[in-house]
Coordinates of C-alpha atoms and ligand atoms in Angstrom, one line a residue:
M29 CA -0.4 0.3 0.3
D30 CA 1.2 3.3 -0.4
S31 CA 2.6 5.2 2.5
L32 CA -0.2 7.4 4.1
T33 CA 1.4 10.2 3.7
P34 CA 0.1 13.0 6.3
E35 CA -2.7 14.5 3.5
F36 CA -3.4 11.5 2.8
V37 CA -4.8 11.0 6.4
G38 CA -6.2 15.2 5.8
R39 CA -7.8 14.3 3.0
Y40 CA -9.4 11.1 5.1
Y41 CA -10.5 13.5 8.0
D42 CA -11.6 16.1 5.6
Q43 CA -14.3 13.2 4.4
T44 CA -14.7 11.3 7.3
S45 CA -15.3 14.4 10.1
Q46 CA -18.8 14.6 9.9
L47 CA -19.7 11.4 9.6
F48 CA -18.4 10.0 12.8
E49 CA -20.4 12.9 14.4
L50 CA -22.9 11.8 13.3
M51 CA -22.5 8.2 14.2
S52 CA -20.9 8.9 17.8
S53 CA -20.2 13.0 18.5
A54 CA -17.5 15.3 17.8
N55 CA -14.9 13.5 20.0
I56 CA -13.2 10.8 17.0
H57 CA -11.7 8.6 19.6
Y58 CA -12.4 6.2 21.4
G59 CA -15.1 5.3 24.6
Y60 CA -14.1 4.2 28.0
W61 CA -16.9 1.8 29.9
P62 CA -15.4 2.1 33.0
E63 CA -16.2 -2.0 34.8
D64 CA -19.7 -1.3 36.5
K65 CA -21.4 1.1 33.8
Q66 CA -21.6 -1.3 30.5
E67 CA -25.0 0.5 29.7
L68 CA -23.2 3.7 28.9
S69 CA -23.2 4.8 24.8
L70 CA -20.9 5.0 23.0
V71 CA -20.8 9.4 23.6
A72 CA -21.1 9.4 27.3
A73 CA -18.7 6.7 27.3
Q74 CA -15.9 9.8 25.0
E75 CA -17.0 11.7 26.6
L76 CA -16.1 9.8 29.8
L77 CA -12.4 9.3 28.0
T78 CA -11.8 12.8 26.9
E79 CA -12.8 14.2 30.6
M80 CA -9.8 11.3 32.1
M81 CA -6.8 12.8 30.3
I82 CA -8.6 17.0 31.3
Q83 CA -8.4 15.5 35.2
R84 CA -4.4 14.2 34.9
M85 CA -3.4 17.0 32.5
R86 CA -3.9 19.0 36.0
L87 CA -4.2 22.7 34.0
P88 CA -3.6 25.8 35.6
A89 CA -5.9 28.1 34.0
T90 CA -2.9 29.9 33.1
A91 CA -1.9 27.0 31.1
H92 CA -1.6 27.7 26.8
L93 CA -2.1 23.6 25.5
L94 CA -0.9 21.8 21.8
D95 CA -3.8 19.4 21.2
V96 CA -1.8 17.4 18.7
G97 CA -4.4 15.5 16.4
C98 CA -7.2 17.6 17.4
G99 CA -10.0 16.2 16.0
L100 CA -12.5 18.7 15.2
G101 CA -11.7 21.0 18.4
H102 CA -14.3 19.2 21.4
P103 CA -11.7 18.4 23.4
A104 CA -9.3 21.2 23.0
M105 CA -12.8 23.8 24.1
R106 CA -13.8 21.2 26.1
I107 CA -10.5 21.0 28.9
S108 CA -10.4 24.9 28.1
R109 CA -13.9 25.6 29.1
E110 CA -13.2 23.6 32.3
T111 CA -9.2 25.1 32.9
G112 CA -9.3 28.3 32.0
C113 CA -6.6 27.3 29.1
R114 CA -5.4 28.2 26.1
V115 CA -5.3 25.4 23.3
T116 CA -3.9 25.7 20.4
G117 CA -4.9 22.7 18.4
V118 CA -2.7 20.8 15.3
T119 CA -4.6 19.3 12.3
V120 CA -3.6 18.0 9.3
S121 CA -7.5 18.5 8.1
Q122 CA -8.4 21.5 6.8
V123 CA -12.5 21.0 7.2
Q124 CA -11.7 20.3 10.7
V125 CA -9.6 23.4 11.3
D126 CA -12.5 25.4 9.7
Q127 CA -14.3 23.6 11.1
G128 CA -12.8 24.3 14.6
N129 CA -12.6 27.2 14.7
Q130 CA -16.1 27.9 13.9
R131 CA -17.0 25.9 17.3
A132 CA -15.0 28.0 18.5
A133 CA -16.3 31.2 18.1
A134 CA -19.5 30.3 18.6
A135 CA -18.8 28.9 21.9
G136 CA -17.4 32.0 23.4
L137 CA -13.6 30.4 23.5
G138 CA -12.1 32.1 19.8
E139 CA -10.3 34.2 22.1
R140 CA -9.0 30.9 24.3
V141 CA -9.2 28.3 21.4
R142 CA -7.5 28.5 17.6
F143 CA -6.9 26.0 15.0
Q144 CA -4.7 25.7 12.4
Y145 CA -3.3 23.4 9.4
A146 CA 0.4 21.5 10.9
D147 CA 2.5 18.1 10.4
A148 CA 2.9 17.3 13.7
M149 CA 5.8 16.1 12.4
S150 CA 6.8 19.0 12.4
L151 CA 5.7 21.5 14.7
P152 CA 5.6 25.3 14.1
F153 CA 6.0 26.0 17.0
E154 CA 9.1 27.8 19.1
D155 CA 11.5 25.2 22.5
G156 CA 9.5 25.7 24.6
A157 CA 6.0 27.6 23.1
F158 CA 4.1 25.4 25.4
Q159 CA 3.1 24.6 29.7
A160 CA 1.8 21.2 28.2
A161 CA 0.3 18.7 24.5
W162 CA -1.9 16.3 24.7
A163 CA -2.5 13.4 21.7
L164 CA -5.2 12.0 21.5
E165 CA -5.7 9.2 19.4
S166 CA -3.8 10.6 17.1
L167 CA -0.5 9.7 17.1
L168 CA -1.3 5.8 15.2
H169 CA -1.4 8.2 11.8
M170 CA 2.1 9.6 12.4
P171 CA 5.3 8.5 10.1
A172 CA 7.2 8.1 13.3
R173 CA 5.9 7.7 16.6
A174 CA 9.8 8.7 18.5
Q175 CA 9.4 12.0 16.0
V176 CA 7.0 13.3 16.8
L177 CA 7.5 12.7 20.2
R178 CA 11.0 14.5 20.6
E179 CA 8.5 17.5 19.3
M180 CA 6.7 17.6 21.5
R181 CA 8.7 17.7 24.3
R182 CA 10.1 20.4 22.1
V183 CA 8.2 22.3 22.3
V184 CA 6.8 22.3 26.4
V185 CA 8.6 23.4 28.8
P186 CA 10.6 21.8 30.4
G187 CA 8.8 19.8 33.3
G188 CA 5.8 20.2 30.6
R189 CA 2.6 17.2 30.9
I190 CA 2.9 15.4 27.7
G191 CA -0.8 13.7 27.8
I192 CA -1.3 10.6 24.8
S193 CA -3.9 8.1 24.3
D194 CA -2.8 5.7 21.7
M195 CA -3.4 2.0 20.2
I196 CA -1.1 -0.7 21.3
Y197 CA -1.0 -4.3 20.3
R198 CA -1.2 -7.0 22.8
T199 CA -0.4 -10.1 21.0
P200 CA 2.2 -9.5 17.9
L201 CA 0.1 -8.8 14.6
T202 CA 1.1 -11.1 11.3
S203 CA 2.1 -8.9 8.4
D204 CA -1.6 -9.3 6.4
E205 CA -2.7 -8.3 10.0
A206 CA -0.5 -5.0 10.3
S207 CA -1.3 -4.4 6.4
F208 CA -5.0 -4.4 7.6
I209 CA -4.9 -1.6 10.4
R210 CA -3.4 0.3 8.1
G211 CA -6.4 0.5 5.9
A212 CA -8.4 -0.3 8.7
F213 CA -7.5 2.8 10.9
L214 CA -5.4 4.4 9.2
M215 CA -2.8 3.0 11.7
Q216 CA 0.8 3.6 10.1
S217 CA 3.2 2.0 13.1
A218 CA 2.1 -0.5 15.9
I219 CA 3.5 -1.1 19.2
S220 CA 3.1 -2.7 21.6
L221 CA 2.9 -0.7 25.8
P222 CA 6.4 -2.5 26.7
D223 CA 8.3 -0.8 23.1
Y224 CA 6.5 2.4 24.6
R225 CA 7.8 2.5 27.7
T226 CA 11.4 2.4 25.9
L227 CA 9.9 4.8 23.1
L228 CA 8.6 7.7 25.6
A229 CA 12.7 7.2 27.3
E230 CA 14.5 7.5 24.1
S231 CA 12.9 10.6 23.8
G232 CA 13.6 12.1 26.6
L233 CA 9.9 12.1 28.3
E234 CA 9.4 10.3 32.9
V235 CA 6.5 8.3 32.3
E236 CA 4.1 9.2 35.2
E237 CA 1.6 6.6 34.9
V238 CA 0.2 4.1 31.7
L239 CA -2.9 2.9 32.5
D240 CA -4.2 -0.5 30.2
I241 CA -7.5 0.6 29.5
S242 CA -7.6 -2.0 26.4
T243 CA -11.3 -3.9 28.5
N244 CA -12.3 -0.5 29.3
T245 CA -12.6 0.5 25.3
L246 CA -14.0 -3.0 23.7
P247 CA -18.0 -1.8 23.3
T248 CA -16.7 0.9 21.2
L249 CA -16.7 -0.6 17.5
P250 CA -20.3 -2.8 18.8
H251 CA -21.6 0.4 19.4
L252 CA -19.7 2.4 16.1
M253 CA -21.0 -0.1 14.0
K254 CA -25.0 -0.1 15.2
S255 CA -24.8 3.3 15.4
F256 CA -23.8 2.7 11.5
E257 CA -26.6 1.4 10.4
H258 CA -28.8 3.3 12.3
H259 CA -27.7 6.1 10.6
N260 CA -28.1 4.2 7.3
E261 CA -30.1 6.9 4.7
T262 CA -27.9 9.1 5.5
L263 CA -24.6 7.4 5.2
R264 CA -25.6 6.0 2.3
A265 CA -26.4 8.8 0.4
A266 CA -22.9 10.3 1.7
M267 CA -21.0 7.8 0.7
G268 CA -23.0 5.2 -1.8
E269 CA -23.9 1.3 -0.9
A270 CA -20.0 0.3 -2.3
A271 CA -18.8 1.7 0.1
M272 CA -20.7 1.2 3.0
S273 CA -20.7 -2.5 2.5
Q274 CA -16.7 -2.2 2.4
L275 CA -16.4 -0.2 5.9
R276 CA -19.1 -3.0 7.1
E277 CA -16.4 -5.7 6.0
A278 CA -13.3 -3.8 7.6
W279 CA -15.1 -2.9 10.9
V280 CA -16.4 -5.9 11.8
Q281 CA -12.9 -7.8 10.8
A282 CA -11.3 -4.5 13.0
A283 CA -14.0 -4.9 16.0
E284 CA -12.4 -8.5 15.6
L285 CA -9.3 -8.1 15.4
Y286 CA -9.0 -5.7 18.0
R287 CA -10.8 -8.0 20.5
R288 CA -7.8 -10.4 20.2
S289 CA -4.2 -8.6 20.0
L290 CA -5.2 -4.7 20.2
G291 CA -5.5 -2.9 22.6
Y292 CA -5.6 0.8 24.3
V293 CA -3.6 2.8 26.3
L294 CA -3.5 6.6 28.5
I295 CA 0.4 8.1 29.0
I296 CA 0.9 10.5 31.4
A297 CA 5.1 11.8 30.7
R298 CA 7.3 15.1 31.7
R299 CA 9.7 16.6 29.9
G300 CA 12.3 15.3 31.6
Ligands
SAH407 N1 -8.1 14.3 18.8 C1 -8.6 14.8 17.6 C2 -8.8 14.1 16.8 C3 -8.4 12.4 16.6 S1 -8.6 12.0 15.0 C4 -10.2 13.5 19.4 O1 -10.1 12.4 20.0 O2 -11.5 13.9 18.9 C5 -6.8 11.8 14.5 C6 -6.1 13.1 14.2 O3 -4.8 13.2 14.5 C7 -7.2 13.8 12.9 O4 -7.2 15.4 13.4 C8 -6.1 14.1 12.3 O5 -6.4 15.1 11.4 C9 -4.5 14.3 12.9 N2 -3.5 13.8 12.5 C10 -3.6 13.3 11.7 N3 -1.7 12.5 11.5 C11 -1.3 14.0 10.9 C12 -0.4 15.0 12.0 N4 1.2 13.9 10.4 N5 0.0 15.7 11.5 C13 -1.8 17.0 12.6 N6 -2.7 16.0 12.7 C14 -3.3 15.2 12.1

């Protein structure tokens, strides 16, 4: 398969962001189901995952946070609303930049929350420009995690917190499986949790917390598939029958692979 360039990933999100929002919420990420709350809706579970990250970032109102791979800007707006912090979000989807800025302005957050087009592999910011940075389910799309982690480290102040939510593999993937998730999730670089820890250390980051939430995120794809069927008509009009059945098939396979071999972690680290 061709290399998943940032431009390719950006076009994918130009086309799919609003469809993801229709099927779930403006959080373009997995949901978290606590053991005793399996009845949560997908939207509530996604909000909970965002909230878990917000709590862990422990940002003061004076902080300026960099949001790497900001999506439609919902998590950025939420953390700003809750803490008073400023946020700059970057994405490779121009549609997301425009939507994010419109939504922030409409919510009265235009002064504090801004979105711009930038490739996280080479961030257009000065060293130490931010007090903290986070990347919610975006690093998996990037050609090299090490490079992005180095960039995130560079642009935060010494001691600054770095939050990550990301997909991992729990059991090694066959090369067919690895190439399948490239297509299904646009996941460039599958990584195991032990390798992730090594990578963080090599990138000059000190790990504060690693939370393996693989089991808690499991209901995400089944919920998304249900929602997909629920919005059948709208989706067919937007993408056509052929693309729909392709996606349906891919998700069945993806859900099975996720249950068997994939997983999800929340990582809180600091620039050493
Ligand atoms: N963090 C958001 C969106 C996650 S979707 C949320 O939780 O709602 C993945 C995001 O990563 C998209 O916004 C996509 O544009 C962004 N992304 C992928 N590759 C990127 C790159 N090289 N540079 C910047 N952003 C990237």
